[in-house]
Short mmCIF file of C-alpha atoms in Angstrom, two decimals:
data_model
loop_
_atom_site.label_atom_id
_atom_site.label_comp_id
_atom_site.label_asym_id
_atom_site.label_seq_id
_atom_site.Cartn_x
_atom_site.Cartn_y
_atom_site.Cartn_z
CA MET A 1 52.78 167.48 177.78
CA LYS A 2 53.39 163.77 177.33
CA MET A 3 51.59 160.84 178.81
CA TYR A 4 52.94 157.31 178.92
CA VAL A 5 50.63 154.33 178.97
CA LYS A 6 51.23 150.62 179.40
CA PHE A 7 49.28 148.09 177.35
CA ASP A 8 48.18 144.62 178.34
CA PHE A 9 47.79 143.28 174.82
CA ASN A 10 45.97 140.14 175.93
CA THR A 11 43.29 142.13 177.75
CA LEU A 12 43.08 144.62 174.90
CA CYS A 13 42.62 141.91 172.26
CA LYS A 14 40.01 140.08 174.35
CA LYS A 15 38.03 143.29 174.79
CA ILE A 16 38.14 144.08 171.07
CA LEU A 17 37.15 140.50 170.17
CA ASP A 18 34.30 140.60 172.67
CA GLU A 19 32.98 143.92 171.33
CA LYS A 20 33.23 142.89 167.68
CA LEU A 21 31.60 139.50 168.28
CA LYS A 22 28.72 141.15 170.14
CA GLU A 23 28.27 143.55 167.21
CA GLN A 24 27.84 140.50 164.94
CA GLY A 25 25.22 139.01 167.30
CA LEU A 26 27.09 135.69 167.45
CA LYS A 27 26.91 133.24 170.36
CA TYR A 28 30.45 132.50 171.46
CA ARG A 29 32.87 131.95 174.31
CA LEU A 30 36.39 133.39 174.57
CA VAL A 31 38.42 130.30 175.47
CA ASN A 32 42.03 131.46 175.68
CA VAL A 33 44.07 134.32 174.33
CA GLY A 34 43.24 134.40 170.65
CA GLU A 35 40.80 131.49 170.73
CA VAL A 36 37.04 131.76 170.24
CA GLU A 37 34.54 128.91 170.45
CA PHE A 38 31.28 129.48 168.56
CA TYR A 39 27.99 127.92 169.69
CA GLU A 40 26.37 128.37 166.29
CA SER A 41 27.48 128.57 162.70
CA PHE A 42 27.66 131.87 160.88
CA THR A 43 27.44 132.94 157.28
CA GLU A 44 30.33 133.66 154.95
CA GLU A 45 29.20 137.30 154.91
CA GLN A 46 29.35 137.49 158.74
CA HIS A 47 32.82 135.93 158.59
CA LYS A 48 34.03 138.54 156.06
CA THR A 49 32.51 141.43 158.01
CA PHE A 50 34.01 140.20 161.28
CA LYS A 51 37.41 139.63 159.67
CA LYS A 52 37.39 143.15 158.20
CA SER A 53 36.38 144.75 161.51
CA LEU A 54 39.35 143.07 163.24
CA GLU A 55 41.84 144.16 160.57
CA ASP A 56 41.32 147.78 161.64
CA TYR A 57 42.95 146.79 164.97
CA GLY A 58 45.76 144.74 163.46
CA ILE A 59 44.08 141.47 164.46
CA GLU A 60 43.76 138.73 161.87
CA ILE A 61 41.86 135.47 161.81
CA ILE A 62 44.15 132.48 161.48
CA GLU A 63 42.84 130.10 158.85
CA SER A 64 45.48 127.34 159.00
CA GLN A 65 45.63 124.76 161.82
CA LYS A 66 49.44 124.87 161.77
CA THR A 67 49.53 128.63 162.04
CA ALA A 68 46.97 128.51 164.84
CA LEU A 69 49.09 126.05 166.82
CA VAL A 70 52.21 128.17 166.27
CA GLN A 71 50.29 131.18 167.61
CA LYS A 72 49.32 129.11 170.66
CA ILE A 73 53.00 128.22 171.17
CA LYS A 74 53.89 131.94 171.04
CA ASP A 75 51.09 132.78 173.48
CA VAL A 76 52.26 130.10 175.94
CA ILE A 77 55.85 131.37 175.70
CA VAL A 78 54.78 134.97 176.33
CA GLU A 79 52.65 133.77 179.27
CA LEU A 80 55.64 131.81 180.62
CA VAL A 81 58.20 134.60 180.23
CA PHE A 82 56.01 137.49 181.42
CA SER A 83 54.46 135.59 184.33
CA ASN A 84 54.90 137.12 187.76
CA GLU A 85 55.73 133.66 189.08
CA ILE A 86 58.86 131.64 188.48
CA ILE A 87 57.86 128.42 186.70
CA PRO A 88 59.89 125.56 188.23
CA VAL A 89 60.00 123.36 185.09
CA LYS A 90 61.95 123.67 181.86
CA ALA A 91 60.27 125.69 179.14
CA SER A 92 60.08 122.65 176.85
CA ILE A 93 58.13 120.65 179.45
CA TYR A 94 55.86 123.60 180.24
CA ILE A 95 55.01 124.20 176.56
CA ALA A 96 54.44 120.50 175.81
CA GLU A 97 52.17 120.03 178.84
CA LYS A 98 50.25 123.23 178.22
CA LEU A 99 49.53 122.35 174.56
CA ASN A 100 49.22 118.59 175.01
CA HIS A 101 51.70 117.72 172.23
CA SER A 102 55.25 116.39 172.30
CA TYR A 103 57.88 119.09 172.42
CA GLY A 104 59.61 117.58 169.38
CA TYR A 105 56.46 117.96 167.29
CA LEU A 106 55.87 121.53 168.50
CA SER A 107 59.49 122.48 167.91
CA ASN A 108 59.51 121.13 164.35
CA LEU A 109 56.20 122.80 163.53
CA PHE A 110 57.34 126.13 164.97
CA SER A 111 60.55 126.06 162.92
CA GLU A 112 58.67 125.05 159.78
CA VAL A 113 56.20 127.94 160.03
CA THR A 114 58.37 130.72 161.50
CA TYR A 115 61.84 129.82 160.18
CA THR A 116 63.26 130.16 163.68
CA SER A 117 63.39 127.95 166.74
CA ILE A 118 61.25 127.98 169.86
CA GLU A 119 64.44 128.50 171.86
CA ASN A 120 65.29 131.63 169.86
CA PHE A 121 61.76 132.98 170.32
CA ILE A 122 62.04 132.37 174.09
CA ILE A 123 65.35 134.22 174.24
CA ILE A 124 63.90 137.19 172.33
CA GLN A 125 60.91 137.33 174.70
CA LYS A 126 63.18 137.07 177.76
CA ILE A 127 65.37 139.92 176.53
CA GLU A 128 62.31 142.08 175.80
CA HIS A 129 61.05 141.39 179.32
CA ALA A 130 64.51 142.11 180.77
CA LYS A 131 64.48 145.50 179.01
CA GLU A 132 61.04 146.23 180.41
CA LEU A 133 62.15 145.27 183.93
CA MET A 134 65.19 147.53 183.64
CA ILE A 135 63.17 150.46 182.33
CA ARG A 136 59.89 150.28 184.25
CA LYS A 137 60.64 148.29 187.38
CA LYS A 138 64.23 149.50 187.69
CA GLN A 139 65.35 146.05 188.83
CA ASN A 140 69.03 145.12 188.92
CA LEU A 141 70.51 142.37 186.76
CA THR A 142 70.66 139.85 189.61
CA GLU A 143 66.92 140.23 190.25
CA ILE A 144 66.15 140.06 186.53
CA ALA A 145 68.33 136.98 185.97
CA HIS A 146 66.56 135.21 188.84
CA ARG A 147 63.10 136.25 187.69
CA LEU A 148 63.74 135.10 184.11
CA ASN A 149 65.21 131.79 185.29
CA TYR A 150 68.78 132.38 184.08
CA SER A 151 71.55 130.36 185.71
CA SER A 152 73.59 133.53 186.25
CA VAL A 153 73.86 137.22 185.48
CA ALA A 154 76.66 136.36 183.03
CA HIS A 155 74.31 134.07 181.08
CA LEU A 156 71.67 136.82 180.90
CA SER A 157 74.31 139.37 179.86
CA THR A 158 75.66 137.13 177.09
CA GLN A 159 72.20 136.49 175.64
CA PHE A 160 71.31 140.18 175.99
CA LYS A 161 74.41 141.24 174.05
CA ASN A 162 73.95 138.51 171.41
CA THR A 163 70.33 139.62 170.88
CA THR A 164 70.63 143.42 171.07
CA GLY A 165 74.27 144.06 170.19
CA ILE A 166 74.90 145.90 173.46
CA THR A 167 75.43 144.82 177.06
CA PRO A 168 72.75 145.32 179.71
CA SER A 169 74.95 147.98 181.32
CA GLN A 170 75.18 149.88 178.04
CA PHE A 171 71.40 149.56 177.65
CA GLN A 172 70.88 150.98 181.16
CA LYS A 173 73.19 153.91 180.37
CA ILE A 174 71.22 154.68 177.21
CA VAL A 175 67.96 154.60 179.20
CA MET A 176 69.45 156.94 181.83
CA MET A 177 70.69 159.36 179.15
CA ARG A 178 67.25 159.42 177.51
CA ARG A 179 65.59 160.09 180.85
CA LYS A 180 67.98 162.97 181.51
CA THR A 181 67.32 164.36 178.01
CA GLN A 182 63.55 164.10 178.50
CA HIS A 183 63.84 165.75 181.91
CA PHE A 184 65.96 168.53 180.40
CA ASP A 185 63.42 169.00 177.57
CA GLN A 186 60.56 169.23 180.09
CA GLN A 187 62.46 171.79 182.17
CA TYR A 188 63.35 173.79 179.05
CA ARG A 189 59.70 173.87 177.93
CA LYS A 190 58.66 175.21 181.33
CA VAL A 191 61.14 178.06 181.01
CA VAL A 192 60.19 178.94 177.42
#
């Protein structure tokens, strides 16, 4: 028997952070995704212990200010792309306003640290969300293009193919074939 689960990584990380911080007995406040404000200082030993306890979950403490700001940029982009609402402003304006820096500065910093552009990261996130919408929500390409703020289905399809190497239609066929195979496997197991 198989079970499929869906993760909300932001909620999961907040819960882990909250539990691990409570274990340390530190006074803190979770500000945003991946941001903790401490009300008191802590020892180097507490810092090491806390850092180690997070590593078990694949969570790392960001030591550099630049890296921290790049992570904030990524978090804002994920929030923007995966939002249930359509944001009526351009991504560049949204990111700059959300982080209170000029877009030019954020763009240069992002490229310097990640070796890719903010625009490329946005496209990758949009395509990942498009895949999720096709698989889980079973939305058509017109609905997905509208939801992800594409000018047309053709624009979405072009970016999808450039990113994944296949068209959205080919992706949907692969998903359908896998579902049929899984259904067949489940039926076969019942018989055997």
